[in-house]
Structure formats: C-alpha cells, structure tokens
XYZ file of C-alpha atoms in Angstrom:
168
model
C 0.258 0.105 0.080
C 1.016 3.769 -0.587
C 1.686 6.404 2.389
C -1.447 7.862 2.232
C -3.244 4.263 2.555
C -0.841 3.011 5.129
C -0.851 6.720 7.298
C -5.091 6.683 7.624
C -4.905 2.591 8.436
C -2.759 4.322 11.211
C -4.744 6.821 12.052
C -1.894 9.365 11.001
C -1.367 11.715 8.060
C 1.575 11.244 5.451
C 3.483 13.807 6.611
C 4.279 11.962 9.901
C 4.872 8.381 8.577
C 7.472 10.337 6.797
C 8.758 11.383 10.127
C 9.047 9.039 11.672
C 10.441 7.443 8.908
C 13.179 10.507 9.186
C 13.330 9.301 13.020
C 14.356 5.537 12.313
C 11.034 4.322 13.160
C 9.823 2.982 10.664
C 11.703 1.811 6.696
C 9.723 2.020 4.224
C 10.202 -0.104 0.685
C 10.605 1.561 -2.342
C 8.954 0.216 -5.718
C 10.767 0.726 -8.932
C 9.668 4.480 -9.271
C 10.598 5.026 -6.256
C 7.000 5.147 -4.305
C 7.084 4.503 -0.559
C 5.471 1.213 -0.580
C 4.048 -0.335 3.119
C 2.529 -2.962 4.389
C 0.306 -4.876 7.503
C 3.694 -4.997 9.707
C 4.296 -1.411 8.730
C 0.792 -0.481 9.820
C 0.919 -2.227 12.885
C 4.327 -0.613 13.781
C 2.807 2.540 12.920
C -0.037 2.058 15.287
C 2.049 0.880 17.900
C 4.479 4.051 17.924
C 1.082 6.542 17.804
C -0.288 4.580 20.689
C 3.011 5.558 22.585
C 3.187 8.959 21.358
C -0.505 9.259 22.449
C 1.073 7.697 25.923
C 3.576 10.649 26.533
C 5.925 9.285 25.097
C 8.411 11.873 22.390
C 9.787 10.888 19.362
C 12.971 10.689 20.634
C 11.156 8.571 23.600
C 10.415 5.615 21.282
C 13.118 5.506 18.907
C 15.766 4.610 22.096
C 13.456 1.153 22.179
C 12.903 1.211 18.707
C 14.518 -2.307 18.590
C 11.442 -4.032 20.179
C 8.844 -2.451 17.985
C 8.569 -5.857 15.791
C 7.958 -7.361 19.273
C 4.891 -5.525 20.197
C 1.596 -7.451 20.484
C -0.829 -6.483 17.148
C -3.634 -5.435 19.494
C -1.728 -2.682 20.789
C 1.170 -1.659 23.222
C 1.487 -4.232 25.834
C 2.223 -2.474 29.326
C 5.499 -1.299 30.114
C 5.771 -2.923 33.483
C 3.905 -5.875 32.851
C 1.486 -6.922 35.735
C 1.312 -10.620 35.927
C 4.724 -12.600 36.963
C 7.013 -13.632 35.042
C 6.442 -11.730 31.596
C 9.181 -10.080 30.473
C 10.311 -6.577 31.196
C 12.025 -4.438 29.099
C 14.446 -2.379 31.128
C 14.947 0.305 28.678
C 11.460 0.702 28.285
C 10.790 1.275 31.699
C 13.859 3.280 32.179
C 12.795 5.327 29.488
C 9.665 5.514 30.299
C 9.872 6.243 34.704
C 11.976 9.138 33.404
C 8.858 10.433 31.033
C 7.056 10.015 33.664
C 8.717 12.128 36.161
C 9.318 14.868 33.531
C 5.778 15.132 33.073
C 5.365 15.049 37.440
C 8.131 18.353 37.592
C 6.482 19.894 34.685
C 2.786 19.592 35.744
C 4.350 21.135 39.811
C 5.702 23.965 37.209
C 2.207 24.422 35.535
C 0.374 24.494 38.868
C 3.344 26.683 40.275
C 2.291 29.704 37.327
C -0.977 28.655 38.047
C -1.653 29.898 40.486
C 0.720 33.464 40.414
C -1.493 33.827 37.795
C -4.854 33.386 39.545
C -3.863 35.336 42.408
C -2.682 38.167 39.888
C -6.713 37.737 39.289
C -7.687 37.623 42.853
C -8.897 33.575 42.242
C -7.950 31.755 45.274
C -4.354 30.393 45.905
C -4.639 26.164 45.374
C -3.790 24.185 48.181
C -0.184 24.220 48.651
C -0.219 20.153 48.134
C -0.635 21.088 44.855
C 1.867 23.779 43.487
C 4.514 22.145 45.147
C 7.414 21.097 42.975
C 8.897 17.561 42.756
C 12.463 17.358 43.879
C 14.288 17.158 40.256
C 11.689 19.926 38.671
C 12.714 21.088 35.519
C 10.834 22.664 32.520
C 11.337 20.387 29.416
C 12.540 21.219 25.678
C 8.812 21.405 24.711
C 7.184 23.026 28.109
C 6.794 26.143 26.562
C 7.947 29.848 27.645
C 8.995 30.146 31.032
C 8.035 33.766 32.375
C 7.504 34.990 35.969
C 5.092 38.228 36.259
C 6.610 39.164 39.190
C 10.186 38.926 38.567
C 11.912 41.544 36.340
C 11.732 45.389 37.264
C 9.986 47.470 34.808
C 12.466 49.018 32.558
C 13.581 52.632 32.993
C 11.980 55.373 30.570
C 14.387 56.213 27.711
C 16.522 52.931 27.680
C 16.438 50.404 25.084
C 14.416 48.168 26.532
C 11.621 50.229 27.271
C 11.691 51.514 24.077
C 11.774 47.697 22.745
C 8.003 47.164 24.955
C 4.837 47.502 22.908
C 2.526 50.038 23.813
C-alpha cells in the first residue's frame, strides 16, 4: 500500500509517516518508480508508535527502544511493566517511561505554580500548597513552552532601549 493508505490505516498523516521514517522508527520499501510501499506489519508498527506517543512519550523516547517495536503485539502496546509474574520486562523501555513520567510530573508542578501566580494576580483563591509543591527534580522540559515570571523582572527605565522595545 502507498503512504496515504498506510497513514490512514494507522490514524496518522502521510507527513507524520515520513517524519517517523526520517527518525528511524520505520523503513519504507520503494517501488521501481520510487514510491514508498508499506505492508500490514508497517501499519502495526505505526499504530504502536502512535499509541506510545499518545501515552506521553516523545519520538526520542520511542527511538530509544525502537528495536522492540517489531515484538509488540498486534492488538496494541503492552504494559511497560507487566502486571503478571514471570512476564518479560524491558529495562530500556521501563527506564525511558519512568524518566518521561518524572518529567511530566515536574512540568505539571511547574505549570501549577504558574497557574497559582496568575490566579493570584486575578484575585482568585490560591490552590492548596500540596497542589503547587515542585517535584524534587522539577525542571522545564524542552517542549514545555515559554517560562515567564509576573513579578520577577523590574520595569525598564524610561528612555532605555528596553523601554523603547516594549509595546505600548
């Protein structure tokens, strides 16, 4: 099947499929005329990547254990840490997932703090302290967006370049 059909079958766009190929998560075969060609196994792999991404993992996270995508079941992505005794565990996948979970917790804590500060500026009640306490390893993720402080930067002095650069 061609890229559009494979993308639709996996619930993705053709552009996303090409991106995953660039990132090494998938290798497309080429027809004699140079068109990408995919089969049912490729679609299953794309669905697994989509489910992992939907679970909060980044493309880099998935790339860390991309070699396991071929062993994932056809009916979806297995638990990272199997619940039944004796089941195989993958240390790499578990480490990556735990790191991502810690990063998400840190980002949630940071966003809760920012929300509390903004709510205070609007006169809304402050959230309970346990809701805004930062995680021990709190840091902003690379894709967490801009960080701003409402009360940390002094106003620029009139007549300075900084004052002239601010919008009216």
